[in-house]
Short mmCIF file of C-alpha atoms in Angstrom, two decimals:
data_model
loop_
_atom_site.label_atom_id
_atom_site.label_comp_id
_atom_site.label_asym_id
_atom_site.label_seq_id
_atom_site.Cartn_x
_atom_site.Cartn_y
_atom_site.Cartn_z
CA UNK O 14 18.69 72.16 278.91
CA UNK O 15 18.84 73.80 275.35
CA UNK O 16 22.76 74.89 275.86
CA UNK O 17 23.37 71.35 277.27
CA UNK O 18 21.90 69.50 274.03
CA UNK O 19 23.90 71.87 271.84
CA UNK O 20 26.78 71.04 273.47
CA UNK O 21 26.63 67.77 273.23
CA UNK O 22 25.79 67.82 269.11
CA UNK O 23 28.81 69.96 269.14
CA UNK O 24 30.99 67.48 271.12
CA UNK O 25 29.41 64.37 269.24
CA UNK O 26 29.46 66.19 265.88
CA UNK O 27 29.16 63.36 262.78
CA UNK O 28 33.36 63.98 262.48
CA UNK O 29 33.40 62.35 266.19
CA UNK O 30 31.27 59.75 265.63
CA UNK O 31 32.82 58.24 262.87
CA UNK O 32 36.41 58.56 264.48
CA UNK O 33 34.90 56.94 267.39
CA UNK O 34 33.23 54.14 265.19
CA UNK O 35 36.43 53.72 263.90
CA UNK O 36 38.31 53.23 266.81
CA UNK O 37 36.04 50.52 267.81
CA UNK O 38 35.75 48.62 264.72
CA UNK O 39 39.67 48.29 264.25
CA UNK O 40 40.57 47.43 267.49
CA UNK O 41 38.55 43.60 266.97
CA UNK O 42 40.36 43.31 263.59
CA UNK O 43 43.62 44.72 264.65
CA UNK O 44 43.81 41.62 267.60
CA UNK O 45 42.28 38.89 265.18
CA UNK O 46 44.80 39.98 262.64
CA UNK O 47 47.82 40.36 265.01
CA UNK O 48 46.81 36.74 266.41
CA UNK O 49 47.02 34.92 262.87
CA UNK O 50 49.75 36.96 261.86
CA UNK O 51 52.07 36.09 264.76
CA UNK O 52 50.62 32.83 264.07
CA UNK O 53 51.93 32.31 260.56
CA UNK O 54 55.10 34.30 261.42
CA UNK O 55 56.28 31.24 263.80
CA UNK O 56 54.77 28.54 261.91
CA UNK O 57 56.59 30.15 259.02
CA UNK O 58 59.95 30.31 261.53
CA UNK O 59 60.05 26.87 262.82
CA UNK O 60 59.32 25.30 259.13
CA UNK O 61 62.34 27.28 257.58
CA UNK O 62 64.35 24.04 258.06
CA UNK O 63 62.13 22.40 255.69
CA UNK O 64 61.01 24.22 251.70
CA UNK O 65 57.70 25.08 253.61
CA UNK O 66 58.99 27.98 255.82
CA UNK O 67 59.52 30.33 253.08
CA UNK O 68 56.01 29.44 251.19
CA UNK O 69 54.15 30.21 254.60
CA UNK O 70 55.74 33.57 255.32
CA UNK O 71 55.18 34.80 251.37
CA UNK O 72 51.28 33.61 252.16
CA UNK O 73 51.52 35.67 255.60
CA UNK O 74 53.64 38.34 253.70
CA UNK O 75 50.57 38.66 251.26
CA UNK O 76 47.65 38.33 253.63
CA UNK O 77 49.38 41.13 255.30
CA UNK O 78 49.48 43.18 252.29
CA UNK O 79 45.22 42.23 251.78
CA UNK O 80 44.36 43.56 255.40
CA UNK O 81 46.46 46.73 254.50
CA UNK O 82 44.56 47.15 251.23
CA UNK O 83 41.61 46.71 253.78
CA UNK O 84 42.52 49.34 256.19
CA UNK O 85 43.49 51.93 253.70
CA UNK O 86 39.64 51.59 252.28
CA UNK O 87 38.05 51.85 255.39
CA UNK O 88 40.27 55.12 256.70
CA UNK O 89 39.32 56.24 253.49
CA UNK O 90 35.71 55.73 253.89
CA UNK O 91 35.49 56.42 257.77
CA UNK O 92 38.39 59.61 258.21
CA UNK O 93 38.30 60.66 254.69
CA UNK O 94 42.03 60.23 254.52
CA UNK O 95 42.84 58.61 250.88
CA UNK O 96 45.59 56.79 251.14
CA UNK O 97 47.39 55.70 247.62
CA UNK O 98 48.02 51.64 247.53
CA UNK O 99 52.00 51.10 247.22
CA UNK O 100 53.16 49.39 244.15
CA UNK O 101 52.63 45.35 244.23
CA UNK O 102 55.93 43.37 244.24
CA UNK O 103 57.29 42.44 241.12
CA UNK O 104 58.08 39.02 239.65
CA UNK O 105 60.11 39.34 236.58
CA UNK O 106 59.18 36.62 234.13
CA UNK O 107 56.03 35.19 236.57
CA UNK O 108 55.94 31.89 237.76
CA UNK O 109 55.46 30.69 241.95
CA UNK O 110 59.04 30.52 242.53
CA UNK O 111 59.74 34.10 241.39
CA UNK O 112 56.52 35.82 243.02
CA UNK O 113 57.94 33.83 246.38
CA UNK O 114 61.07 35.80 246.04
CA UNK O 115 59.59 38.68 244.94
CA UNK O 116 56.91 38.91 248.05
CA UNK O 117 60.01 37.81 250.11
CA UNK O 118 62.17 40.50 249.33
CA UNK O 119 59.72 43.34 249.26
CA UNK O 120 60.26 45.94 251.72
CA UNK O 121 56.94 47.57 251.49
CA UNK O 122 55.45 44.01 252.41
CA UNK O 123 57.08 44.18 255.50
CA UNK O 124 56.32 47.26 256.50
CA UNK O 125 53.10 46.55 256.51
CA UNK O 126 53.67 43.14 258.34
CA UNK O 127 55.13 45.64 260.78
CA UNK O 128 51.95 48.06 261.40
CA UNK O 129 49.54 44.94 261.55
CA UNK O 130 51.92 43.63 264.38
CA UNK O 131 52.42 46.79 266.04
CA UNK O 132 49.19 47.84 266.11
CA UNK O 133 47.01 46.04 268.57
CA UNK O 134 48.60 47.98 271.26
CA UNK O 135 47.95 51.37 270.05
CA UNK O 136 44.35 50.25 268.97
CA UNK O 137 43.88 49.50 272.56
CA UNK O 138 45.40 52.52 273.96
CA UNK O 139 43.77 55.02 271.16
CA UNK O 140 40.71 53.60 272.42
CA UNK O 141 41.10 54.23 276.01
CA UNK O 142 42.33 57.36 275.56
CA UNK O 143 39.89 59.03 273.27
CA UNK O 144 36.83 56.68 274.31
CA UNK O 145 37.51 57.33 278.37
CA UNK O 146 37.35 60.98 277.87
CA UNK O 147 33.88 60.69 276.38
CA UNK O 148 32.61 57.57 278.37
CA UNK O 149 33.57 58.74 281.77
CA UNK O 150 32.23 62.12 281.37
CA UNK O 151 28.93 61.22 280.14
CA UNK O 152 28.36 58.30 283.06
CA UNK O 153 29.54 61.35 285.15
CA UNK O 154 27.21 63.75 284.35
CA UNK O 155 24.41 61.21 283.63
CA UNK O 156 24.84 59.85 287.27
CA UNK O 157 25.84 63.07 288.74
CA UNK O 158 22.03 63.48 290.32
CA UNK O 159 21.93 59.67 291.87
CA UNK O 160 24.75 60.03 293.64
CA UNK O 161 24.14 59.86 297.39
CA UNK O 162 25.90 62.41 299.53
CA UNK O 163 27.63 64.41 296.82
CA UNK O 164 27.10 67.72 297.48
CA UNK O 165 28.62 71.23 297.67
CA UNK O 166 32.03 71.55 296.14
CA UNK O 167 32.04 67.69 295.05
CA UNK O 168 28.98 67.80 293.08
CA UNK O 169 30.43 70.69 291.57
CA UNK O 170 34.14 69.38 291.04
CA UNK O 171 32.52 66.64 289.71
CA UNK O 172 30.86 68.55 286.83
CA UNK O 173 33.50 70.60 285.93
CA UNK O 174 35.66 67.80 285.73
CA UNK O 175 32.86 65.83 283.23
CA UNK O 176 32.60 68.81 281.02
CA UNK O 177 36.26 69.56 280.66
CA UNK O 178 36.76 65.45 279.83
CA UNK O 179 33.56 66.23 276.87
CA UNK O 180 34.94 69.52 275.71
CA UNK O 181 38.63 67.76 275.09
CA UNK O 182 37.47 64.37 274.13
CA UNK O 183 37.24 65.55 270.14
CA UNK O 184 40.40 67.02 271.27
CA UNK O 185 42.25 63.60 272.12
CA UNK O 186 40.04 61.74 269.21
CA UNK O 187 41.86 64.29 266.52
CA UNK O 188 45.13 62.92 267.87
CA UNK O 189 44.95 59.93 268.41
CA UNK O 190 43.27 59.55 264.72
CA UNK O 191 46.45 61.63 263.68
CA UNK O 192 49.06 59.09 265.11
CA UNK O 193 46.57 55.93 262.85
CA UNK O 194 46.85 58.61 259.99
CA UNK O 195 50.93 59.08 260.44
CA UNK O 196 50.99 55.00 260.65
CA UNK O 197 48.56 54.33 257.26
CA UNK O 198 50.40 56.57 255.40
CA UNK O 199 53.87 55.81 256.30
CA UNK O 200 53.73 51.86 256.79
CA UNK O 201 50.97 51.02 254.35
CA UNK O 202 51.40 53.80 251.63
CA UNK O 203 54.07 54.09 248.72
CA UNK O 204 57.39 55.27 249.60
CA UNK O 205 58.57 58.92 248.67
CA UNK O 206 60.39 57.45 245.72
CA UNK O 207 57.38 54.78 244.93
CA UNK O 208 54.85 58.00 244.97
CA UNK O 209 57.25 60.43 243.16
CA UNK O 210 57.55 57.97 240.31
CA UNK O 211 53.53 57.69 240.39
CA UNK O 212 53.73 61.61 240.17
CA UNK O 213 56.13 61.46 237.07
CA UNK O 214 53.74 58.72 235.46
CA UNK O 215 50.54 60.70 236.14
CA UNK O 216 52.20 64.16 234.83
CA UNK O 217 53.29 62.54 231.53
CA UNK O 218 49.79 61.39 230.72
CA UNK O 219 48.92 64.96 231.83
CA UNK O 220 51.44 66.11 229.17
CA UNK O 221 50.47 64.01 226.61
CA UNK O 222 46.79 64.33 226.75
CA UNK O 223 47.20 68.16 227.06
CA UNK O 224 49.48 68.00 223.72
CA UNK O 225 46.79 66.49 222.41
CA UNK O 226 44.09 68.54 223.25
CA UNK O 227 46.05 71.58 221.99
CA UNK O 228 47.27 70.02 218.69
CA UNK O 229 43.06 69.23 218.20
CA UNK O 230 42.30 72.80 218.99
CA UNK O 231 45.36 74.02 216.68
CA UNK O 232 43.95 71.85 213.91
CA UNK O 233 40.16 72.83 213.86
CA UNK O 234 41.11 76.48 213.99
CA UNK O 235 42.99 75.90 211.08
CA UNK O 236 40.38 73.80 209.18
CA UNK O 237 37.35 76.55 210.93
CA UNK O 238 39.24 80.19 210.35
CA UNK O 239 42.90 80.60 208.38
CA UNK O 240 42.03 77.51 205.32
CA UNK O 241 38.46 78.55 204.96
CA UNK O 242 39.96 82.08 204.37
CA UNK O 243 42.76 81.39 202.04
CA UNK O 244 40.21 79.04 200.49
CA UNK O 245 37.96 81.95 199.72
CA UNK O 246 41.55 83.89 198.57
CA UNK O 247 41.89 81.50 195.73
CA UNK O 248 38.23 81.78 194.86
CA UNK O 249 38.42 85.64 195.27
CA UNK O 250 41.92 85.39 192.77
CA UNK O 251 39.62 83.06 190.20
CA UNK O 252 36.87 85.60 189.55
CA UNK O 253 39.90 88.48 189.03
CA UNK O 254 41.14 86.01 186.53
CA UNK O 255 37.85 85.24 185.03
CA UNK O 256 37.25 88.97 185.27
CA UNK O 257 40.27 89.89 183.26
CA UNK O 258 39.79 87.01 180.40
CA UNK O 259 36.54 88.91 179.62
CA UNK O 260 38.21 92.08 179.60
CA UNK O 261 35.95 93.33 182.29
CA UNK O 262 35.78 97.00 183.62
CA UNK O 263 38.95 98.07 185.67
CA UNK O 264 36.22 99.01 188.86
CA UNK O 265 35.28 95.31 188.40
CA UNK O 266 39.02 93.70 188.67
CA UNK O 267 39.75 96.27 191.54
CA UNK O 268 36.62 95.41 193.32
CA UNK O 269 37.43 91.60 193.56
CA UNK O 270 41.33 92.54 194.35
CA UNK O 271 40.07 94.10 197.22
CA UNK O 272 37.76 91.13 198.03
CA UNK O 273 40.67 88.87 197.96
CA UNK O 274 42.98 91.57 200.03
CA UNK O 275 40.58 91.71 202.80
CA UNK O 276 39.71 87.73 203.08
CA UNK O 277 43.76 87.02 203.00
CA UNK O 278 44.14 89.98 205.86
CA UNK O 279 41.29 88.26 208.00
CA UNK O 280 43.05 85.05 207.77
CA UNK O 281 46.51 86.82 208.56
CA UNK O 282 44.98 88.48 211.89
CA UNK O 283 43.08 84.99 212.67
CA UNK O 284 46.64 83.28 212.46
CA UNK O 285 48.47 85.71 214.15
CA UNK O 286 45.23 85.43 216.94
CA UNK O 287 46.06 81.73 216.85
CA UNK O 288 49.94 82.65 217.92
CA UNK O 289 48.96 84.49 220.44
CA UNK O 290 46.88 81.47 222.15
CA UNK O 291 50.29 80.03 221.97
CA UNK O 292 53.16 81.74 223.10
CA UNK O 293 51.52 85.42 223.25
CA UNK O 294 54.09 87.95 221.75
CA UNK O 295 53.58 90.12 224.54
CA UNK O 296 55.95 88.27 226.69
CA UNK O 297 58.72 88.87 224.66
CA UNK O 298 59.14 92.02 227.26
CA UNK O 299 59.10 89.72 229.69
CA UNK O 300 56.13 88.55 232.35
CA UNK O 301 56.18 91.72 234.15
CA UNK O 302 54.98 93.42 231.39
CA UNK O 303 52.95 91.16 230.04
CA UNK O 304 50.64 91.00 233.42
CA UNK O 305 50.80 94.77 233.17
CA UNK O 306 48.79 94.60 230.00
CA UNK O 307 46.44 91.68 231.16
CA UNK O 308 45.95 93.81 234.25
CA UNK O 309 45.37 97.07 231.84
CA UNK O 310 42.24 95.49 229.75
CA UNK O 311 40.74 93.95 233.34
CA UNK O 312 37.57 94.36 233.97
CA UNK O 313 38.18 94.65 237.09
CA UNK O 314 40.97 97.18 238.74
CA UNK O 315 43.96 95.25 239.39
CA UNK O 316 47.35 95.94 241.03
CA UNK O 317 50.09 93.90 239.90
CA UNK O 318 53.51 92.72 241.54
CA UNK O 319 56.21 91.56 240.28
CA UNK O 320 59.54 90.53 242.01
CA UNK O 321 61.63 88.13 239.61
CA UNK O 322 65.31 88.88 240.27
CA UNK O 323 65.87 87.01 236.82
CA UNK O 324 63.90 85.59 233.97
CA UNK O 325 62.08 82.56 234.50
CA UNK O 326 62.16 79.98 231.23
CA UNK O 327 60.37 80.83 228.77
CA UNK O 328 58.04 77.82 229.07
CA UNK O 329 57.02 78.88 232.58
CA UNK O 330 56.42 82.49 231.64
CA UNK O 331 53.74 81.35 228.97
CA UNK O 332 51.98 79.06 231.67
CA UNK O 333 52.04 81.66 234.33
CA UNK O 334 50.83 84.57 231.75
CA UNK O 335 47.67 81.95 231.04
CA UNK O 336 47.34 81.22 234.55
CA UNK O 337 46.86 84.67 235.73
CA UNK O 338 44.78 85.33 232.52
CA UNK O 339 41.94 82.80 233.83
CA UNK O 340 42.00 83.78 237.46
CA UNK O 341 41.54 87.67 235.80
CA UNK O 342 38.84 86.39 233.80
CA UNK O 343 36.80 83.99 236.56
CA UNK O 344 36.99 87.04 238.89
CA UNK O 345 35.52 89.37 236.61
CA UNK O 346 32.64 87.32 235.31
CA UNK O 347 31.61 85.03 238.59
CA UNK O 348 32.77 86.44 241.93
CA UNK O 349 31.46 90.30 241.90
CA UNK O 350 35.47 91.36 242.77
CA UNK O 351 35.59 94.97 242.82
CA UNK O 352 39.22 95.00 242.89
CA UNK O 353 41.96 92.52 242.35
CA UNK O 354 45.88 91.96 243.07
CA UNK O 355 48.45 89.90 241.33
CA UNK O 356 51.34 88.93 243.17
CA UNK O 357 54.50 86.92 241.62
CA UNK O 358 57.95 85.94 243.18
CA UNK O 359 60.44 83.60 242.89
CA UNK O 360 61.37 82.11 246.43
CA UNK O 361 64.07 79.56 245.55
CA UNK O 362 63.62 77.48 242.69
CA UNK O 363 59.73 77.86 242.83
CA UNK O 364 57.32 80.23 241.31
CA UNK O 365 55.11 81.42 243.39
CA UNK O 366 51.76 83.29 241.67
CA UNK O 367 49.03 84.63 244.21
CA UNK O 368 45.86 86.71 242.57
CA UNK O 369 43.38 87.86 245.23
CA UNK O 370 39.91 89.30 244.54
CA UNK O 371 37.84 90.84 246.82
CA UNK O 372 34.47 88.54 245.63
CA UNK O 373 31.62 86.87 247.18
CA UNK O 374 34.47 83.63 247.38
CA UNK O 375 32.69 80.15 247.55
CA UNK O 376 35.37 78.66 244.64
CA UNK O 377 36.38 75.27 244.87
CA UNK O 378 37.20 72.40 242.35
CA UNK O 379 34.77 70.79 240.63
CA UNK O 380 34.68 68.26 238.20
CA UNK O 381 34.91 69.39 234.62
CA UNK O 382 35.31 73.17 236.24
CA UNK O 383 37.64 75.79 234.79
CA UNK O 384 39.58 75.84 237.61
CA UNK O 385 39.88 72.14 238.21
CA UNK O 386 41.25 72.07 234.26
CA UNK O 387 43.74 74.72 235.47
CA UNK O 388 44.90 72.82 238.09
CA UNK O 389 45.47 69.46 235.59
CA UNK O 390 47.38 72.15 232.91
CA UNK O 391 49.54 73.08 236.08
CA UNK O 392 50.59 69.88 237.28
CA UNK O 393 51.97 68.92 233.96
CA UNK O 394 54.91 71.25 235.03
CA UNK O 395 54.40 69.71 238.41
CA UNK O 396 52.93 72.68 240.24
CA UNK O 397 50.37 72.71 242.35
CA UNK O 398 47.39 75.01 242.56
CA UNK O 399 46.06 75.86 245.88
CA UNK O 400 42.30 77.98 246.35
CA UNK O 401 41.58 79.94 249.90
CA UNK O 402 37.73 80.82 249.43
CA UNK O 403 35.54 80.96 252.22
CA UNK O 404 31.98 82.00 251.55
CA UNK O 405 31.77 85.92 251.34
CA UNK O 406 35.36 86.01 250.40
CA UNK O 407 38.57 87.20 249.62
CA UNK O 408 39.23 84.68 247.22
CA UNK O 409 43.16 83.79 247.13
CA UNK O 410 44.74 81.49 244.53
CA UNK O 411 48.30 80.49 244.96
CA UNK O 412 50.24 78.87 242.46
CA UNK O 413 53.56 77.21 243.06
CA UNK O 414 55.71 75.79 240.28
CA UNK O 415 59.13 74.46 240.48
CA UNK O 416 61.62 77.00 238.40
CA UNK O 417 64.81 75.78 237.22
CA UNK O 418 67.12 78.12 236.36
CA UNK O 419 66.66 79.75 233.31
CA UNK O 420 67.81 79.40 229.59
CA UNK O 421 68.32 82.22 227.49
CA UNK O 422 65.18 82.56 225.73
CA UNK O 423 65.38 81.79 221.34
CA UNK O 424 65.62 84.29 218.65
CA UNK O 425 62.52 83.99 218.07
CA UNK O 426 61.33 85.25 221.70
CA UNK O 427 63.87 87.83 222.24
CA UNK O 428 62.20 91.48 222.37
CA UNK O 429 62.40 92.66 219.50
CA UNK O 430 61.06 89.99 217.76
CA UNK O 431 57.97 90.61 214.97
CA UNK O 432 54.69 88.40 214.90
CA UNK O 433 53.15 86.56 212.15
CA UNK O 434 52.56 89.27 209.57
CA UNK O 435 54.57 92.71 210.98
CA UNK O 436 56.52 91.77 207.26
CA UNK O 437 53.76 91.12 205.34
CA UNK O 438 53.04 94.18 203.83
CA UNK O 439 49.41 93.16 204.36
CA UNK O 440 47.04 95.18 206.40
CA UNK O 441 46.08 93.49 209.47
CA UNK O 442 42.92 94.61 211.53
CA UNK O 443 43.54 95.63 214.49
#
């Protein structure tokens, strides 16, 4: 009796049960809608002799788009399946006349016309499908033991048969929710060129705000560590001339010298620190040896991979150097890794980064979490970050980011090339 209940929670897990709700709340809307669609369709058909025809199908056009704004909530809410709204027609200028034509000539408005009208039919049959698996073998089984004169074999066919129909019922729900997924997203969701525009859009706010953010940062460590320094350099440089007016000791004069040496070398190492945080000199040898270094001052042992038959851009290597820098770092200090691997290849005109740790795993994207900031910083260069981390681990985090092919790099970045200060005479702390 135990094995039979836990079968059944299995079989009606809370996945099932909302597919199934589904299923039965849409098909009642789907027919209603369908009804007053085809309604207004040949209202709209027959009246096209007369100015109202075209008025009535824009109205049907746009209740059309409301119950697909409708549907896409409610898969949303019910299969978890978010569904981005396509873009709204456009009337240039506003006004009735113009939004008429607009809705008119839309094609996204009648492609979702088209799913509302073609989709009583597989409402009915997704239904009978998924629902008859689970309805007929539950009357069987429930009724199995009032059957009169089943015995034997039959009794026995007869449960098999009821527990094969329950084990594949979430079976036939997954796919029949998979062909009402395939017809959301393709009939009420942006086109490919509608959603790669969005993409384009959201990555250039991405830019922009992370321009920002680094211009901030670049500013207050300014203002915080290199100007309070070379502040305290001109302070240092007014005592020495104080000093010297009243013809103080030579010890004296030398001793604030060497105050003002040291303050203007702190500020050179903090700038040339700040430098770093933006296009780190070590990758003037290129990204294979800068992830040799990361992978040298680990924590944690790491192996490291590299198979670039050329150069990416310069822009790319910097992004991929930070990348790899954070995954390091969140391995070492939250997962327990004991060892770690970084892996980095250019298939085609993408970048592909994979670092695996041997952790407790468990990572995922939250809110306001390191990696989910990662993730934002990488689709500015529209790449996409993707985390495989079930509980107990490995951790793997791939990184894919489209590679054009690239320049050669400035003068500036060539190796070879000095940092702030190599020519400064000054001496920098190392």
């Amino acid at each position: 009796m135990l094995s039979a209940m836990k079968l059944l929670t299995r079989i009606f897990d809370s996945r099932s049960r909302r597919g199934l709700a589904y299923l039965l709340l849409v098909l009642p809307i789907d027919l209603l809608s369908f009804l007053l669609l085809v309604l207004g369709c040949l209202f709209g058909t027959v009246l096209l002799l007369t100015p109202l025809g075209t008025w009535l199908l824009a109205l049907v056009l746009q209740g059309a788009a409301g119950l697909g704004g409708g549907r896409r909530a409610l898969a949303a809410r019910m299969l978890g399946d978010e569904v981005p709204a396509p873009a709204p027609p456009v009337a240039p200028g506003g006004g009735l006349f113009k939004w008429r034509r607009a809705v008119l000539q839309d094609p996204v408005s009648w492609r979702i016309l088209a799913y509302a009208l073609i989709k009583p039919p597989v409402a009915v049959l997704s239904l009978a499908l998924a629902g008859g698996f689970y309805l007929y073998g539950l009357i069987s089984l429930i009724y199995l033991p009032f059957y009169e004169g089943v015995l034997g074999v039959e009794a026995v066919a007869i449960l098999v048969t009821s527990v094969i129909l329950l084990l594949l019922g979430p079976w036939m729900l997954r796919s029949v929710l998979g062909i009402e997924r395939m017809l959301i997203r393709g009939l009420l969701g942006p086109t490919r060129a509608n959603q790669r525009i969005s993409d384009l859009q959201d990555s250039r706010d991405r830019a922009v705000k992370h321009a920002d953010i680094t211009l901030r940062r670049i500013e207050r460590d300014l203002h915080d560590g290199a100007q309070a320094r070379l502040i305290g350099v001109g302070m240092h440089l007014a005592i020495v001339r104080e000093l010297i007016g009243a013809q103080a000791s030579t010890e004296q004069v030398v001793a604030a010298v060497d105050a003002a040496q040291d303050t203007l070398a702190t500020a050179v190492a903090e700038l040339r620190d700040l430098v770093r945080g933006i296009h780190p000199p070590v990758l003037d040898a290129g990204l294979e040896a800068a992830l040799a270094t990361v992978a040298a001052g680990s924590a944690v042992p790491v192996t490291v991979e590299v198979c670039l038959p050329q150069r990416p851009p310069p822009a790319l290597e910097s992004i991929a150097y930070f990348t790899v820098c954070e995954l390091l770092t969140n391995a070492g200090r939250h997962s327990g890794a004991r060892n770690a691997s970084i892996r980095v290849d250019l298939s085609g005109d993408v970048l592909r980064l994979r670092v695996r740790d041997d952790g407790q795993g468990g990572a995922y994207q939250r809110a306001g979490g390191g990696l989910a900031g990662l993730s934002e910083r990488i689709r500015v260069v529209d790449g996409e970050l993707q985390i495989d981390s079930p509980p107990g681990g490995p951790t793997i985090v791939t990184v894919e980011i489209p590679c054009p092919a690239a320049e050669e790099p400035p003068q500036h970045q060539r190796p070879g090339s000095k940092g702030l200060g190599a020519a400064s005479g000054l001496p920098v702390p190392r």
